[in-house]
Coordinates of C-alpha atoms and ligand atoms in Angstrom, one line a residue:
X1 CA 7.4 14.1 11.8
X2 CA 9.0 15.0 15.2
X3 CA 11.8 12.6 14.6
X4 CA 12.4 14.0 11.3
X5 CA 12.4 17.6 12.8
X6 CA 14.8 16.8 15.6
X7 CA 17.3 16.1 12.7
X8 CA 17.0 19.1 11.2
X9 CA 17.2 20.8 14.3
X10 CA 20.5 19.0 15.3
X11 CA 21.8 19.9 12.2
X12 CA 20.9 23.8 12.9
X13 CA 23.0 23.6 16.2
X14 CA 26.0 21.5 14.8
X15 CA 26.5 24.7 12.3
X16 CA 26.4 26.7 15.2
X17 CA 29.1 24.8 17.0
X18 CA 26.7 22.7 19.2
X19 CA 27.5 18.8 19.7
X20 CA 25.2 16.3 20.2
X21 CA 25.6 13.8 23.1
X22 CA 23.5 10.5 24.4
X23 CA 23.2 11.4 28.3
X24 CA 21.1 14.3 29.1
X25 CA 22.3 14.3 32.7
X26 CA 25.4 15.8 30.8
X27 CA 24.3 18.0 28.9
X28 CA 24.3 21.7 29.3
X29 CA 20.9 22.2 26.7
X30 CA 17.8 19.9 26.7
X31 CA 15.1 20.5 23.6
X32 CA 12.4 18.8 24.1
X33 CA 10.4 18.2 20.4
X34 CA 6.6 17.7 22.1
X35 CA 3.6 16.7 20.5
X36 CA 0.0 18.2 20.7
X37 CA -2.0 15.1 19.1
X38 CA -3.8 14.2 22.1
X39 CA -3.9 15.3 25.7
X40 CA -2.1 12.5 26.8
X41 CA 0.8 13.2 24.7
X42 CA 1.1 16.5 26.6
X43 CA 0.8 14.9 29.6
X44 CA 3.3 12.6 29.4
X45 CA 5.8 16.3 27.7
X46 CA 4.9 17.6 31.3
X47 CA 5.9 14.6 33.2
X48 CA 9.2 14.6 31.3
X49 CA 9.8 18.0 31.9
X50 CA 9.3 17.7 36.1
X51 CA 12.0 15.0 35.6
X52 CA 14.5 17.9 34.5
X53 CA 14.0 19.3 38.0
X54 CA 16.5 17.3 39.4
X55 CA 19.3 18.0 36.6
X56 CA 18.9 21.6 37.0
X57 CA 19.4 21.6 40.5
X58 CA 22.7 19.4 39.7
X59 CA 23.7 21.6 36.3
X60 CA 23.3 24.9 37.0
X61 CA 23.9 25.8 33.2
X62 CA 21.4 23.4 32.4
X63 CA 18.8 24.9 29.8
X64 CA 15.6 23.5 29.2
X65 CA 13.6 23.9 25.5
X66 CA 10.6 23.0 24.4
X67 CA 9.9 22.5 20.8
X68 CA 7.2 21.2 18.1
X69 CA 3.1 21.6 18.4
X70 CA 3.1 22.1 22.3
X71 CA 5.7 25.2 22.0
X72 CA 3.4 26.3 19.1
X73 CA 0.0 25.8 20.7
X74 CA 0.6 27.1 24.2
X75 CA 3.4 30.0 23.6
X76 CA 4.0 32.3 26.2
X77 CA 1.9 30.4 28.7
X78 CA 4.3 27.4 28.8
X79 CA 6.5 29.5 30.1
X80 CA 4.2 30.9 33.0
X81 CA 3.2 27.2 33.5
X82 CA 6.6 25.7 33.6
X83 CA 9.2 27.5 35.5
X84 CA 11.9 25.6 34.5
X85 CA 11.6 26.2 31.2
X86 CA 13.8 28.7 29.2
X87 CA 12.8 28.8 25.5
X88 CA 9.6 28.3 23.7
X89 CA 10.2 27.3 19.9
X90 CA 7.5 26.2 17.2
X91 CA 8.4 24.2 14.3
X92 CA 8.9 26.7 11.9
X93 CA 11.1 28.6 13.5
X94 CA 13.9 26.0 14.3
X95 CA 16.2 28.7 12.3
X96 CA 15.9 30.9 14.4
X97 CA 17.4 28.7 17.6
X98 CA 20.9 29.7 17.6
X99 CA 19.8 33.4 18.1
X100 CA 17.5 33.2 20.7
X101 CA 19.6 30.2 22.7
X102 CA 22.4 33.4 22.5
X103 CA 19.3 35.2 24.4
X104 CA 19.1 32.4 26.8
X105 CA 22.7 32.5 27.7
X106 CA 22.0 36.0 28.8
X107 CA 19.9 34.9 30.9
X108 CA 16.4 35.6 29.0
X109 CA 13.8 33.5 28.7
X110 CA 13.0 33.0 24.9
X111 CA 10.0 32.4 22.9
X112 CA 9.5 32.2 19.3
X113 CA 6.4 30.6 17.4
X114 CA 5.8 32.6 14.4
X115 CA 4.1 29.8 11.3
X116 CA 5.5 30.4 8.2
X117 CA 3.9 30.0 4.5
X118 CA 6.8 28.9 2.7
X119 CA 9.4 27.1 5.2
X120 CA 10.6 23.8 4.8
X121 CA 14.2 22.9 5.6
X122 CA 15.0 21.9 2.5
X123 CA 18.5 23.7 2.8
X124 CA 19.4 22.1 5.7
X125 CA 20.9 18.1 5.7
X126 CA 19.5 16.6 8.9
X127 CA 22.1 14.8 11.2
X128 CA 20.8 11.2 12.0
X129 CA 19.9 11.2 15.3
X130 CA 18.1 8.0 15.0
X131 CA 20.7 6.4 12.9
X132 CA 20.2 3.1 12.0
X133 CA 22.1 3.7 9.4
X134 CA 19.2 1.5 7.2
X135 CA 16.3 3.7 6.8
X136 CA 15.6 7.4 7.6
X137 CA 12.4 9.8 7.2
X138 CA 12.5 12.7 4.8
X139 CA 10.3 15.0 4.9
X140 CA 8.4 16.1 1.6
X141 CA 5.4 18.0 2.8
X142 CA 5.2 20.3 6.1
X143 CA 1.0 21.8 7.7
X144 CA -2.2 20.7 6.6
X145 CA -5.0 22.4 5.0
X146 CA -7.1 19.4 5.7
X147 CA -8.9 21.3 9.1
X148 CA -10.4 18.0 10.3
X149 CA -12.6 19.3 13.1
X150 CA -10.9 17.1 15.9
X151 CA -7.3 18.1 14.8
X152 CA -5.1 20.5 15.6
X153 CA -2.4 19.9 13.8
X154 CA -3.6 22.8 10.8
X155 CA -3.1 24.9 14.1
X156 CA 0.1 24.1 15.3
X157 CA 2.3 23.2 11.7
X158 CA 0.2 26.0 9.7
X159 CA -0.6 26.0 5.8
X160 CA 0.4 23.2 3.8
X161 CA 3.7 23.7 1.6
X162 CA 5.7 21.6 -0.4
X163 CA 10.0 21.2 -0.8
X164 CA 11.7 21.3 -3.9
X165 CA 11.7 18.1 -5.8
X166 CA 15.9 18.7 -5.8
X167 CA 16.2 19.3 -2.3
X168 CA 14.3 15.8 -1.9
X169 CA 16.3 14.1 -4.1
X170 CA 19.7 15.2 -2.9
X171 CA 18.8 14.3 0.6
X172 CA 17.5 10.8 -0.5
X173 CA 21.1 11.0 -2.6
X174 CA 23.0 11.5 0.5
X175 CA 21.8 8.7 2.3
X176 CA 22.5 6.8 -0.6
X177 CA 25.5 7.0 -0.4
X178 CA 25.9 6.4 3.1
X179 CA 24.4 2.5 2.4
X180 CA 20.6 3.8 3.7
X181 CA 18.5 0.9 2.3
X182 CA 14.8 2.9 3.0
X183 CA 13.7 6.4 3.2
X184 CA 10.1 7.0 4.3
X185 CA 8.5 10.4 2.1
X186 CA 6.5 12.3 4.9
X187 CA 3.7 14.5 5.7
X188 CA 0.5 14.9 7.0
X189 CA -0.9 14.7 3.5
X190 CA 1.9 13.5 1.1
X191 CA -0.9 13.4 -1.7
X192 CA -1.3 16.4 -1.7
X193 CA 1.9 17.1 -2.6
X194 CA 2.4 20.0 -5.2
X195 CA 6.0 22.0 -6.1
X196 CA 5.3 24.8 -8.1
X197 CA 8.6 27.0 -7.2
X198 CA 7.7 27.8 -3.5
X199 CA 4.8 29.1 -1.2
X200 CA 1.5 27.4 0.4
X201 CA -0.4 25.5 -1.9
X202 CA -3.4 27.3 -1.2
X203 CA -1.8 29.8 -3.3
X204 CA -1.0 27.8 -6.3
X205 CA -4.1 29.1 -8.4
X206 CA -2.1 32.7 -8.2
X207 CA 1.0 30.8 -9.9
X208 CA 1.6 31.7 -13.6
X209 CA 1.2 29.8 -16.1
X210 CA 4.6 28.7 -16.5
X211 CA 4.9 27.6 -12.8
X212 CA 1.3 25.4 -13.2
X213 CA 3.3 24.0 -16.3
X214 CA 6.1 23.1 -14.9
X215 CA 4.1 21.9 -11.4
X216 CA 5.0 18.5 -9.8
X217 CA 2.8 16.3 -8.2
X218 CA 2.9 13.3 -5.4
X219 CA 2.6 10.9 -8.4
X220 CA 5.5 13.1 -10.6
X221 CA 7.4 12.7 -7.6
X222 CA 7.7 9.4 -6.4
X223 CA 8.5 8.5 -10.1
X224 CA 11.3 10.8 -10.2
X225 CA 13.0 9.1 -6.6
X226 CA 11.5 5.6 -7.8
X227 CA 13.6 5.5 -10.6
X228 CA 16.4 7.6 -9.8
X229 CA 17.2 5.0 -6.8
X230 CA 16.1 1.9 -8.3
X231 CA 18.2 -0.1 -5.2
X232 CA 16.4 1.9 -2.4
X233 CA 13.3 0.5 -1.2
X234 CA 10.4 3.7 -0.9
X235 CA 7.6 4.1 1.1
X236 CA 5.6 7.5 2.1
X237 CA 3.1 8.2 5.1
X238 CA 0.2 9.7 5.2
X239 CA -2.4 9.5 2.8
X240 CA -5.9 11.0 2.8
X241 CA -8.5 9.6 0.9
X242 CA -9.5 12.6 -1.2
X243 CA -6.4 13.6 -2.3
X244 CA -5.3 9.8 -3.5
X245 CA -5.0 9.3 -7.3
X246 CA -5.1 6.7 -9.6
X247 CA -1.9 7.5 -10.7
X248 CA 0.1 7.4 -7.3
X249 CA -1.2 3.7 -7.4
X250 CA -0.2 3.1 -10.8
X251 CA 3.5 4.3 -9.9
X252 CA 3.7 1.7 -6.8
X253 CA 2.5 -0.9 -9.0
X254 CA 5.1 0.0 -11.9
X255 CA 8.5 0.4 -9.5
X256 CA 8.8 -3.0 -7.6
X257 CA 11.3 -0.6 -5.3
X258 CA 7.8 1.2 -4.0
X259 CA 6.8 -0.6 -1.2
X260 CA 3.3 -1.8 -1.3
X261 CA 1.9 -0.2 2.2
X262 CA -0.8 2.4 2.0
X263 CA -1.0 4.2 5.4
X264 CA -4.9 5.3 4.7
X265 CA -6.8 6.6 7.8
X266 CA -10.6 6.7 7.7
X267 CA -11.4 7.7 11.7
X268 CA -14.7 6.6 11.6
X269 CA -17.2 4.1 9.2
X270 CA -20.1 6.2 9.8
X271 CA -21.2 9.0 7.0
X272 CA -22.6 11.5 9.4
X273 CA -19.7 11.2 11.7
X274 CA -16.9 11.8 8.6
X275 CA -19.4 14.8 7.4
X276 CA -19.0 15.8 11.4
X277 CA -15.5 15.6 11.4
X278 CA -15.0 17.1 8.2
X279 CA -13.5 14.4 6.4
X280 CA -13.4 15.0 2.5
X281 CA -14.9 12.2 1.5
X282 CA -17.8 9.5 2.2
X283 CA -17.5 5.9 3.5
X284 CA -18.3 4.8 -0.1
X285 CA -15.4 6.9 -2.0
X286 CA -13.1 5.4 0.4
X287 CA -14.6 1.7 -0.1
X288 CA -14.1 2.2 -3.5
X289 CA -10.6 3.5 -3.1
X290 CA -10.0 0.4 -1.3
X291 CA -11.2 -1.9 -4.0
X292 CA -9.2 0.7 -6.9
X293 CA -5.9 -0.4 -4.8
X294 CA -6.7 -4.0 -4.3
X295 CA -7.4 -4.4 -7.8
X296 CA -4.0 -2.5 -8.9
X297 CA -1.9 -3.7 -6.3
X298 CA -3.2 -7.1 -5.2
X299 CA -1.1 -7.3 -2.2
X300 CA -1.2 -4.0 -0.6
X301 CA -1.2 -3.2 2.7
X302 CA -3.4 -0.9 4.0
X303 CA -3.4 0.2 7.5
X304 CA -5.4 2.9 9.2
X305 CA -6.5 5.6 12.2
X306 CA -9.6 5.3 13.6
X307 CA -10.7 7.4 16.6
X308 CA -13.8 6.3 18.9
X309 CA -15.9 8.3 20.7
X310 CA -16.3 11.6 18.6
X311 CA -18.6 13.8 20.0
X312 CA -22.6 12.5 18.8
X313 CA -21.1 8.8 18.0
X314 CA -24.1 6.8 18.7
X315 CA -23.9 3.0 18.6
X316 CA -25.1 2.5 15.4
X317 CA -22.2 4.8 14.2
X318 CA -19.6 2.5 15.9
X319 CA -21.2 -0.5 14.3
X320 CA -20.7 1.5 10.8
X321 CA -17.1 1.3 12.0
X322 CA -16.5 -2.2 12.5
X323 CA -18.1 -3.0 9.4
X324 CA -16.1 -1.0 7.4
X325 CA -13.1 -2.7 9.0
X326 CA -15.0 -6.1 8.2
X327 CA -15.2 -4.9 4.5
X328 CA -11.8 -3.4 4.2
X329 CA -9.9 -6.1 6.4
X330 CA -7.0 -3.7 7.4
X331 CA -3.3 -5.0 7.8
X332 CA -3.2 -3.0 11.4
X333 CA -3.9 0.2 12.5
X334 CA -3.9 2.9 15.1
X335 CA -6.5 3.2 17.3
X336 CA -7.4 6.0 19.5
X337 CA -10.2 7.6 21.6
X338 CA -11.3 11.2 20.9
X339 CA -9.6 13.3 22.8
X340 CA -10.7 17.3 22.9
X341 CA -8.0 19.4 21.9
X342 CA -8.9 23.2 23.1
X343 CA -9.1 26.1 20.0
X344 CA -10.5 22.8 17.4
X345 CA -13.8 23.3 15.5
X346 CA -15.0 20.2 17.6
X347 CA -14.0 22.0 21.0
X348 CA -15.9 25.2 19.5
X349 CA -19.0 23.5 18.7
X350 CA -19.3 20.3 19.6
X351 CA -19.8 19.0 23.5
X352 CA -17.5 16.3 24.0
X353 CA -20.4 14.0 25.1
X354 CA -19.1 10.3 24.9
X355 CA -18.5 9.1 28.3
X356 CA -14.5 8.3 29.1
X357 CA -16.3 4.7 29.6
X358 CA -18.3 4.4 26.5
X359 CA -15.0 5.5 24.3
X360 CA -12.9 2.9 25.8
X361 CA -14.8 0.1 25.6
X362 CA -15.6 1.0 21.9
X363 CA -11.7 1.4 21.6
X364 CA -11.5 -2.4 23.1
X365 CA -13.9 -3.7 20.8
X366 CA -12.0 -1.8 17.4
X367 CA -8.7 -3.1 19.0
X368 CA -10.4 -6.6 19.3
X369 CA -11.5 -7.0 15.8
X370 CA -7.9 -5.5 13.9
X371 CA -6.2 -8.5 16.2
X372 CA -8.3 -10.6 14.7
X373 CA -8.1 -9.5 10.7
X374 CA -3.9 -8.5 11.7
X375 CA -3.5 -12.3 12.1
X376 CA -6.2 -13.3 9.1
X377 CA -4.2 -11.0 6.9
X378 CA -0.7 -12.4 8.3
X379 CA -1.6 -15.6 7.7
X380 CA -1.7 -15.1 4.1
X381 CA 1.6 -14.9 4.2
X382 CA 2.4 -18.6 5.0
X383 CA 4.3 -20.6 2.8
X384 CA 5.3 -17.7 0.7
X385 CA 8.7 -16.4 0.0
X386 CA 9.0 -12.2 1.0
X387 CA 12.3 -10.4 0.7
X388 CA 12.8 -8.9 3.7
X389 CA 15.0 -5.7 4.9
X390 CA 16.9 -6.9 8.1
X391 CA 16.2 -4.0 10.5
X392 CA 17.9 -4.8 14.2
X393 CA 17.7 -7.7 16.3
X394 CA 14.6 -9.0 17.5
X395 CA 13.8 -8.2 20.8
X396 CA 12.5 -11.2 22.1
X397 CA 15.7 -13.4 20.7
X398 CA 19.2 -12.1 19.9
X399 CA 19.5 -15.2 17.5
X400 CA 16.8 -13.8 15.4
X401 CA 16.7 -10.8 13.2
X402 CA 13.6 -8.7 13.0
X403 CA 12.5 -6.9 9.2
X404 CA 10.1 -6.0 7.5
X405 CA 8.6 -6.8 3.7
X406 CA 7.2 -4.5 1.6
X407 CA 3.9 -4.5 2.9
X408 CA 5.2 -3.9 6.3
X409 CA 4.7 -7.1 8.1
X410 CA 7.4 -7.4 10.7
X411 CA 9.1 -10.8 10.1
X412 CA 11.5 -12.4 12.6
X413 CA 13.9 -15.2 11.7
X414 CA 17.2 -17.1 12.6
X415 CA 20.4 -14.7 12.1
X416 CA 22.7 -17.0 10.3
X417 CA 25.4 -15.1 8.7
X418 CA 23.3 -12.1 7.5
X419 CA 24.0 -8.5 8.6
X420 CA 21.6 -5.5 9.2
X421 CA 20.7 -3.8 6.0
X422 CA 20.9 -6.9 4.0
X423 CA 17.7 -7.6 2.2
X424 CA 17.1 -11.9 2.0
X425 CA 14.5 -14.2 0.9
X426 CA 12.3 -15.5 3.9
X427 CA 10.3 -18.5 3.7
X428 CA 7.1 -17.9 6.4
X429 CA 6.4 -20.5 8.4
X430 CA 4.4 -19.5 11.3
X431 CA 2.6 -16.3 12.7
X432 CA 1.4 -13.9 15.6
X433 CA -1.6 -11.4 15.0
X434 CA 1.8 -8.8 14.9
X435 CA 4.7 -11.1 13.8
X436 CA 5.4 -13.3 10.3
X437 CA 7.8 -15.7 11.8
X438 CA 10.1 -17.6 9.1
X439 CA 13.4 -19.4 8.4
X440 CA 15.2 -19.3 4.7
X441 CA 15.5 -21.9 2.8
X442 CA 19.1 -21.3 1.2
X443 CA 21.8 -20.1 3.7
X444 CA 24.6 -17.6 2.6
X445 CA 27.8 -19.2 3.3
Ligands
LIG501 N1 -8.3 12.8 19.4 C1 -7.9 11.5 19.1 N2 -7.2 11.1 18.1 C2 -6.8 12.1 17.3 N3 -6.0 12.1 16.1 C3 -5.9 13.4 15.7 N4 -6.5 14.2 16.5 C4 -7.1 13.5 17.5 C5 -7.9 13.8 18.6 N5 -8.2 15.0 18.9 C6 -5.6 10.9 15.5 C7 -6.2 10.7 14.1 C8 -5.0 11.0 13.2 C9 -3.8 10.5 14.0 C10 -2.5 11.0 13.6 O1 -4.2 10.9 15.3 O2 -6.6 9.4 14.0 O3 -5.1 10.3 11.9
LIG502 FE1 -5.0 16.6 11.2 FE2 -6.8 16.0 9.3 FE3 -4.5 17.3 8.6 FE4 -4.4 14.7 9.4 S1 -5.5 15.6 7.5 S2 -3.1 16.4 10.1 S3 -6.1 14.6 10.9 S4 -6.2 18.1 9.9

């Protein structure tokens, strides 16, 4: 999401006569787009800003911002906190960044984290920063109205709100036409997804009847880009179990050009735990979501989030954890220990009562056992054929190209005379608990 924001900021600035540039030694501004996920996340935003110490001292018109959920979460403090800092900006009101940078030039120190109800960016055409040139992230969705009790993400993006289903498709239409081979749909809940003209979707029982009508959902959506770009390879992250439908399934099964990867995080396998956390669903409604997917989509990939170590997780929870992975047998996953983020429900009410210790070696152990079903499930793999989008070089061998296959496996092979972008027909031979490795079986000449 940061990535994708970064874009849109870029492109903000370039109307305003700013130019981007690779060195930030040379540079006269320095945003900074920070995340607030965890508290070593914001660790690391403060180490990165002490490193700007030294530039300022060498640019004296060196300005330093800071963007995204940190900007939004701390405000006016960061700039107590940090003295080198000079503007403050939340993710809404990227807009607003040529004005108050004109305040900055004078001299001011500027702060502006106001959430908004309705803004999206779908007017703006993000520049590619992080241009492959092969696949970019558009963003469908911005907030969350999910208030998971550990999260505090519904704090720092605000209410959940939908873009335009035309704004979406010109931008996938753009990149198009530039050769992009891959657009990943985003949000923190793209299931959730509803367009009915504008506004948070809390409000869309307000709507009149017309607008309910005439409403578009994740499922009327991805049909509309599946089909309208039959050549470009889809996927969308992230989904949440209770807001999944049948139908979103059905549409990735129908459109071969849908890739069959279902980023579903469950955080924890134990019922009192999810209640705890307020997930919206139980273990069994996402088992059987599970099973619904595997039975439409035989292949899928499914990945997940767990985190270890919420406050009251007793061991018998975190064995209700690796069994659901033993059930469920994900693809990979992220894995991450609880980590108190101040203002949360959890911070409020819950003592953060796992021991640093405890967390981490039930982090291990989750780690351990997704190594283990990441090579099972790869393994499946070998002595198949996958059609695979060349993505960059592999980093271990510049005579291999790396990929990836619509459920997401990474797959490394010889170069021969293909290109990035292309999409080929790999025959797997071997594999890593992260890597397919292969070689193809008919060679362009
Ligand atoms: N501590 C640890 N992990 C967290 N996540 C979100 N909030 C926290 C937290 N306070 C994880 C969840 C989420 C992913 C994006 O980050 O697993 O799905
Ligand atoms: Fe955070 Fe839950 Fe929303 Fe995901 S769904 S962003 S974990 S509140």
């Amino acid at each position: 999401m940061n990535f994708a924001d970064s874009e849109v900021v870029a492109s903000i600035l370039e109307q305003d006569g700013y130019h981007l540039i690779n060195e930030p030694k040379k540079a006269n501004l320095v945003l900074l787009n920070t995340c607030s996920i965890r508290d070593k996340a914001e660790q690391t935003v403060r180490k990165k800003i002490k490193s700007f110490n030294s530039y300022k001292k060498q640019n004296k018109n060196l300005k330093l911002g800071l963007l995204g959920c940190m900007a939004e979460r701390l405000k006016e403090k960061l700039l107590d906190e940090e003295k080198i800092v000079d503007l403050v900006v939340g993710p809404d009101s990227y807009k607003e960044l040529p004005n108050l940078l004109d305040q900055v030039e004078h001299n001011q120190r500027a702060v502006n984290v106001i959430l908004s109800k309705s803004e999206t960016y779908g007017d703006i055409s993000p520049v590619r920063i992080h241009n492959s040139g092969i696949n970019a992230f558009v963003s469908i969705t911005r907030g969350c109205d999910n208030m998971c009790t550990f999260c505090v993400v519904p704090f720092t993006r605000g209410r959940e709100r939908s873009r335009s289903p035309e704004s979406i498709l010109r931008e996938i239409s753009d990149l198009y036409q530039k050769g992009y081979k891959e657009v990943t749909l985003l949000g923190q809940n793209v299931d959730s997804y509803l367009w009915y003209g504008g506004g948070p979707k809390k409000d869309f029982k307000k709507a009149s009847e017309d607008q309910k009508k005439n409403s578009k959902r994740f499922s009327d959506l991805l049909l509309l880009i599946a089909s309208s770009f039959p050549k470009l390879r889809i996927r969308f992250s992230t989904s949440n179990p209770q807001d999944m439908t049948i139908d979103v399934i059905e549409t990735m099964a129908k459109y071969d050009n849908i890739c069959n990867h279902i980023h579903l995080p469950i955080q924890s396998g134990s019922d009192r735990i999810l209640k705890k956390m307020n997930r919206l669903h139980s273990r069994d409604e996402y088992l059987n979501l599970v099973k619904k997917i595997r039975k439409i989509i035989p292949n899928c990939g499914i990945s997940h989030d767990i985190i270890t170590g919420f406050p009251t997780e007793t061991e018998t929870d975190h064995q209700d954890t690796l069994s659901l992975m033993n059930e469920v047998k994900y693809d990979f996953g992220y894995m991450f220990a609880y980590s108190e983020r101040p203002g949360t429900f959890a911070s409020r009410h819950f003592k953060d009562d796992v021991s640093t210790e405890v967390k981490q070696r039930r982090l291990q152990e989750i780690i351990t056992l997704q190594q283990k079903h990441s090579f099972e499930r790869n393994r499946r793999f070998i002595d198949t054929e996958c059609s695979v989008l060349i993505e960059k070089s592999s980093k271990k061998s510049n005579k291999h190209w790396s990929g990836r296959i619509s459920e997401n496996n990474v797959v490394v092979f010889p170069k021969y005379n293909y290109s990035l972008g292309d999409i080929v027909n790999v025959k797997v031979q071997d594999c890593t608990t992260a890597t397919l490795i292969g070689d193809i079986n008919k060679v362009k000449v």
